[in-house]
């Protein structure tokens, strides 16, 4: 099995791609500020899933990187909210879609960590 088979990775990959595309449509002044931040935080989610997967033989290490992924996911959500509140992201449909997907990813990451934590494999 590969990390690419993990649902959380597939969701994170899809989300980071959509966020990247959205960020390139932001006003110029946001493109290099919050636009850059949201691209990095959304890509960090998937990178931490991948890095954690590489350490999966060490359950605590795996969980630590998945926790980093949750933190980056929360950061991404905060950037989305900030962009929408300041009207830099003014398409409400895109905003809602990205918020829903980011929230779903956070829930699935939390469930995945719970399942790992409760497993007997150390």
JSON list of C-alpha atoms in Angstrom, two decimals:
[
{"chain": "A", "resi": 1, "resn": "UNK", "atom": "CA", "xyz": [0.00, 0.00, 0.00]},
{"chain": "A", "resi": 2, "resn": "UNK", "atom": "CA", "xyz": [1.07, 3.57, -0.65]},
{"chain": "A", "resi": 3, "resn": "UNK", "atom": "CA", "xyz": [0.15, 6.85, 1.04]},
{"chain": "A", "resi": 4, "resn": "UNK", "atom": "CA", "xyz": [-1.58, 7.64, -2.27]},
{"chain": "A", "resi": 5, "resn": "UNK", "atom": "CA", "xyz": [-4.22, 5.05, -1.35]},
{"chain": "A", "resi": 6, "resn": "UNK", "atom": "CA", "xyz": [-5.15, 6.86, 1.86]},
{"chain": "A", "resi": 7, "resn": "UNK", "atom": "CA", "xyz": [-8.44, 8.73, 1.64]},
{"chain": "A", "resi": 8, "resn": "UNK", "atom": "CA", "xyz": [-7.01, 11.56, 3.77]},
{"chain": "A", "resi": 9, "resn": "UNK", "atom": "CA", "xyz": [-4.14, 11.99, 1.30]},
{"chain": "A", "resi": 10, "resn": "UNK", "atom": "CA", "xyz": [-6.48, 12.00, -1.69]},
{"chain": "A", "resi": 11, "resn": "UNK", "atom": "CA", "xyz": [-8.69, 14.63, -0.02]},
{"chain": "A", "resi": 12, "resn": "UNK", "atom": "CA", "xyz": [-5.69, 16.74, 0.98]},
{"chain": "A", "resi": 13, "resn": "UNK", "atom": "CA", "xyz": [-4.28, 16.55, -2.54]},
{"chain": "A", "resi": 14, "resn": "UNK", "atom": "CA", "xyz": [-7.59, 17.56, -4.11]},
{"chain": "A", "resi": 15, "resn": "UNK", "atom": "CA", "xyz": [-8.11, 20.36, -1.59]},
{"chain": "A", "resi": 16, "resn": "UNK", "atom": "CA", "xyz": [-4.62, 21.81, -2.08]},
{"chain": "A", "resi": 17, "resn": "UNK", "atom": "CA", "xyz": [-5.09, 21.80, -5.85]},
{"chain": "A", "resi": 18, "resn": "UNK", "atom": "CA", "xyz": [-8.41, 23.64, -5.63]},
{"chain": "A", "resi": 19, "resn": "UNK", "atom": "CA", "xyz": [-7.00, 26.14, -3.14]},
{"chain": "A", "resi": 20, "resn": "UNK", "atom": "CA", "xyz": [-3.98, 26.73, -5.36]},
{"chain": "A", "resi": 21, "resn": "UNK", "atom": "CA", "xyz": [-6.26, 27.45, -8.33]},
{"chain": "A", "resi": 22, "resn": "UNK", "atom": "CA", "xyz": [-8.47, 29.74, -6.25]},
{"chain": "A", "resi": 23, "resn": "UNK", "atom": "CA", "xyz": [-5.49, 31.64, -4.87]},
{"chain": "A", "resi": 24, "resn": "UNK", "atom": "CA", "xyz": [-4.24, 32.51, -8.34]},
{"chain": "A", "resi": 25, "resn": "UNK", "atom": "CA", "xyz": [-7.52, 34.39, -8.91]},
{"chain": "A", "resi": 26, "resn": "UNK", "atom": "CA", "xyz": [-7.03, 36.63, -5.87]},
{"chain": "A", "resi": 27, "resn": "UNK", "atom": "CA", "xyz": [-6.30, 40.35, -6.25]},
{"chain": "A", "resi": 28, "resn": "UNK", "atom": "CA", "xyz": [-2.62, 41.07, -6.92]},
{"chain": "A", "resi": 29, "resn": "UNK", "atom": "CA", "xyz": [-1.95, 42.43, -3.44]},
{"chain": "A", "resi": 30, "resn": "UNK", "atom": "CA", "xyz": [-3.21, 39.15, -1.91]},
{"chain": "A", "resi": 31, "resn": "UNK", "atom": "CA", "xyz": [-1.50, 36.87, -4.40]},
{"chain": "A", "resi": 32, "resn": "UNK", "atom": "CA", "xyz": [1.85, 37.13, -2.62]},
{"chain": "A", "resi": 33, "resn": "UNK", "atom": "CA", "xyz": [0.61, 37.60, 0.92]},
{"chain": "A", "resi": 34, "resn": "UNK", "atom": "CA", "xyz": [-2.34, 35.53, 2.09]},
{"chain": "A", "resi": 35, "resn": "UNK", "atom": "CA", "xyz": [-2.41, 33.76, -1.27]},
{"chain": "A", "resi": 36, "resn": "UNK", "atom": "CA", "xyz": [1.08, 32.44, -0.67]},
{"chain": "A", "resi": 37, "resn": "UNK", "atom": "CA", "xyz": [0.27, 31.51, 2.92]},
{"chain": "A", "resi": 38, "resn": "UNK", "atom": "CA", "xyz": [-2.86, 29.54, 2.01]},
{"chain": "A", "resi": 39, "resn": "UNK", "atom": "CA", "xyz": [-1.05, 27.69, -0.76]},
{"chain": "A", "resi": 40, "resn": "UNK", "atom": "CA", "xyz": [1.72, 26.70, 1.65]},
{"chain": "A", "resi": 41, "resn": "UNK", "atom": "CA", "xyz": [-0.60, 25.66, 4.48]},
{"chain": "A", "resi": 42, "resn": "UNK", "atom": "CA", "xyz": [-2.83, 23.55, 2.22]},
{"chain": "A", "resi": 43, "resn": "UNK", "atom": "CA", "xyz": [0.20, 21.84, 0.68]},
{"chain": "A", "resi": 44, "resn": "UNK", "atom": "CA", "xyz": [1.64, 21.29, 4.15]},
{"chain": "A", "resi": 45, "resn": "UNK", "atom": "CA", "xyz": [-1.39, 19.14, 5.03]},
{"chain": "A", "resi": 46, "resn": "UNK", "atom": "CA", "xyz": [-0.61, 16.65, 2.30]},
{"chain": "A", "resi": 47, "resn": "UNK", "atom": "CA", "xyz": [3.15, 16.79, 2.91]},
{"chain": "A", "resi": 48, "resn": "UNK", "atom": "CA", "xyz": [2.71, 15.96, 6.58]},
{"chain": "A", "resi": 49, "resn": "UNK", "atom": "CA", "xyz": [0.45, 13.03, 5.70]},
{"chain": "A", "resi": 50, "resn": "UNK", "atom": "CA", "xyz": [3.17, 11.74, 3.37]},
{"chain": "A", "resi": 51, "resn": "UNK", "atom": "CA", "xyz": [5.97, 12.27, 5.88]},
{"chain": "A", "resi": 52, "resn": "UNK", "atom": "CA", "xyz": [3.96, 10.63, 8.64]},
{"chain": "A", "resi": 53, "resn": "UNK", "atom": "CA", "xyz": [3.21, 7.69, 6.40]},
{"chain": "A", "resi": 54, "resn": "UNK", "atom": "CA", "xyz": [6.93, 7.22, 5.91]},
{"chain": "A", "resi": 55, "resn": "UNK", "atom": "CA", "xyz": [7.24, 6.84, 9.69]},
{"chain": "A", "resi": 56, "resn": "UNK", "atom": "CA", "xyz": [4.18, 4.61, 10.10]},
{"chain": "A", "resi": 57, "resn": "UNK", "atom": "CA", "xyz": [6.21, 1.85, 11.77]},
{"chain": "A", "resi": 58, "resn": "UNK", "atom": "CA", "xyz": [6.54, 4.23, 14.71]},
{"chain": "A", "resi": 59, "resn": "UNK", "atom": "CA", "xyz": [2.96, 4.94, 15.71]},
{"chain": "A", "resi": 60, "resn": "UNK", "atom": "CA", "xyz": [3.74, 8.01, 17.83]},
{"chain": "A", "resi": 61, "resn": "UNK", "atom": "CA", "xyz": [5.76, 9.57, 15.01]},
{"chain": "A", "resi": 62, "resn": "UNK", "atom": "CA", "xyz": [2.96, 8.87, 12.55]},
{"chain": "A", "resi": 63, "resn": "UNK", "atom": "CA", "xyz": [0.42, 10.49, 14.85]},
{"chain": "A", "resi": 64, "resn": "UNK", "atom": "CA", "xyz": [2.70, 13.47, 15.41]},
{"chain": "A", "resi": 65, "resn": "UNK", "atom": "CA", "xyz": [2.87, 14.24, 11.69]},
{"chain": "A", "resi": 66, "resn": "UNK", "atom": "CA", "xyz": [-0.86, 13.73, 11.29]},
{"chain": "A", "resi": 67, "resn": "UNK", "atom": "CA", "xyz": [-1.32, 16.23, 14.11]},
{"chain": "A", "resi": 68, "resn": "UNK", "atom": "CA", "xyz": [0.84, 18.68, 12.15]},
{"chain": "A", "resi": 69, "resn": "UNK", "atom": "CA", "xyz": [-1.44, 18.04, 9.18]},
{"chain": "A", "resi": 70, "resn": "UNK", "atom": "CA", "xyz": [-4.47, 18.98, 11.30]},
{"chain": "A", "resi": 71, "resn": "UNK", "atom": "CA", "xyz": [-2.72, 22.18, 12.40]},
{"chain": "A", "resi": 72, "resn": "UNK", "atom": "CA", "xyz": [-1.98, 23.12, 8.79]},
{"chain": "A", "resi": 73, "resn": "UNK", "atom": "CA", "xyz": [-5.56, 22.30, 7.85]},
{"chain": "A", "resi": 74, "resn": "UNK", "atom": "CA", "xyz": [-6.82, 24.62, 10.60]},
{"chain": "A", "resi": 75, "resn": "UNK", "atom": "CA", "xyz": [-4.46, 27.33, 9.34]},
{"chain": "A", "resi": 76, "resn": "UNK", "atom": "CA", "xyz": [-5.83, 26.86, 5.82]},
{"chain": "A", "resi": 77, "resn": "UNK", "atom": "CA", "xyz": [-9.36, 27.27, 7.15]},
{"chain": "A", "resi": 78, "resn": "UNK", "atom": "CA", "xyz": [-8.38, 30.48, 8.93]},
{"chain": "A", "resi": 79, "resn": "UNK", "atom": "CA", "xyz": [-6.84, 31.89, 5.72]},
{"chain": "A", "resi": 80, "resn": "UNK", "atom": "CA", "xyz": [-10.02, 31.05, 3.80]},
{"chain": "A", "resi": 81, "resn": "UNK", "atom": "CA", "xyz": [-12.15, 32.84, 6.38]},
{"chain": "A", "resi": 82, "resn": "UNK", "atom": "CA", "xyz": [-9.85, 35.86, 6.34]},
{"chain": "A", "resi": 83, "resn": "UNK", "atom": "CA", "xyz": [-9.91, 36.08, 2.55]},
{"chain": "A", "resi": 84, "resn": "UNK", "atom": "CA", "xyz": [-13.70, 35.90, 2.53]},
{"chain": "A", "resi": 85, "resn": "UNK", "atom": "CA", "xyz": [-14.14, 38.41, 5.37]},
{"chain": "A", "resi": 86, "resn": "UNK", "atom": "CA", "xyz": [-11.91, 40.94, 3.59]},
{"chain": "A", "resi": 87, "resn": "UNK", "atom": "CA", "xyz": [-13.71, 40.29, 0.29]},
{"chain": "A", "resi": 88, "resn": "UNK", "atom": "CA", "xyz": [-10.49, 39.26, -1.45]},
{"chain": "A", "resi": 89, "resn": "UNK", "atom": "CA", "xyz": [-12.31, 35.98, -2.07]},
{"chain": "A", "resi": 90, "resn": "UNK", "atom": "CA", "xyz": [-15.74, 37.20, -3.07]},
{"chain": "A", "resi": 91, "resn": "UNK", "atom": "CA", "xyz": [-17.21, 34.09, -4.68]},
{"chain": "A", "resi": 92, "resn": "UNK", "atom": "CA", "xyz": [-19.39, 32.66, -1.91]},
{"chain": "A", "resi": 93, "resn": "UNK", "atom": "CA", "xyz": [-19.91, 29.33, -3.71]},
{"chain": "A", "resi": 94, "resn": "UNK", "atom": "CA", "xyz": [-16.17, 28.69, -4.01]},
{"chain": "A", "resi": 95, "resn": "UNK", "atom": "CA", "xyz": [-15.66, 29.83, -0.42]},
{"chain": "A", "resi": 96, "resn": "UNK", "atom": "CA", "xyz": [-18.33, 27.45, 0.90]},
{"chain": "A", "resi": 97, "resn": "UNK", "atom": "CA", "xyz": [-17.04, 24.55, -1.19]},
{"chain": "A", "resi": 98, "resn": "UNK", "atom": "CA", "xyz": [-13.47, 25.04, 0.08]},
{"chain": "A", "resi": 99, "resn": "UNK", "atom": "CA", "xyz": [-14.57, 25.49, 3.70]},
{"chain": "A", "resi": 100, "resn": "UNK", "atom": "CA", "xyz": [-16.73, 22.35, 3.51]},
{"chain": "A", "resi": 101, "resn": "UNK", "atom": "CA", "xyz": [-13.89, 20.31, 2.01]},
{"chain": "A", "resi": 102, "resn": "UNK", "atom": "CA", "xyz": [-11.36, 21.65, 4.50]},
{"chain": "A", "resi": 103, "resn": "UNK", "atom": "CA", "xyz": [-13.70, 20.85, 7.41]},
{"chain": "A", "resi": 104, "resn": "UNK", "atom": "CA", "xyz": [-14.33, 17.35, 6.03]},
{"chain": "A", "resi": 105, "resn": "UNK", "atom": "CA", "xyz": [-10.59, 16.76, 5.74]},
{"chain": "A", "resi": 106, "resn": "UNK", "atom": "CA", "xyz": [-10.11, 17.87, 9.35]},
{"chain": "A", "resi": 107, "resn": "UNK", "atom": "CA", "xyz": [-12.79, 15.45, 10.55]},
{"chain": "A", "resi": 108, "resn": "UNK", "atom": "CA", "xyz": [-11.29, 12.57, 8.61]},
{"chain": "A", "resi": 109, "resn": "UNK", "atom": "CA", "xyz": [-7.80, 13.36, 9.91]},
{"chain": "A", "resi": 110, "resn": "UNK", "atom": "CA", "xyz": [-9.13, 13.35, 13.47]},
{"chain": "A", "resi": 111, "resn": "UNK", "atom": "CA", "xyz": [-10.89, 10.02, 12.92]},
{"chain": "A", "resi": 112, "resn": "UNK", "atom": "CA", "xyz": [-7.77, 8.54, 11.35]},
{"chain": "A", "resi": 113, "resn": "UNK", "atom": "CA", "xyz": [-5.66, 9.63, 14.33]},
{"chain": "A", "resi": 114, "resn": "UNK", "atom": "CA", "xyz": [-8.24, 8.16, 16.73]},
{"chain": "A", "resi": 115, "resn": "UNK", "atom": "CA", "xyz": [-8.18, 4.86, 14.87]},
{"chain": "A", "resi": 116, "resn": "UNK", "atom": "CA", "xyz": [-4.37, 4.78, 14.98]},
{"chain": "A", "resi": 117, "resn": "UNK", "atom": "CA", "xyz": [-4.31, 5.71, 18.65]},
{"chain": "A", "resi": 118, "resn": "UNK", "atom": "CA", "xyz": [-6.74, 2.93, 19.50]},
{"chain": "A", "resi": 119, "resn": "UNK", "atom": "CA", "xyz": [-4.93, 0.27, 17.49]},
{"chain": "A", "resi": 120, "resn": "UNK", "atom": "CA", "xyz": [-2.83, -2.31, 19.31]},
{"chain": "A", "resi": 121, "resn": "UNK", "atom": "CA", "xyz": [0.11, -1.91, 16.95]},
{"chain": "A", "resi": 122, "resn": "UNK", "atom": "CA", "xyz": [2.80, 0.22, 18.64]}
]
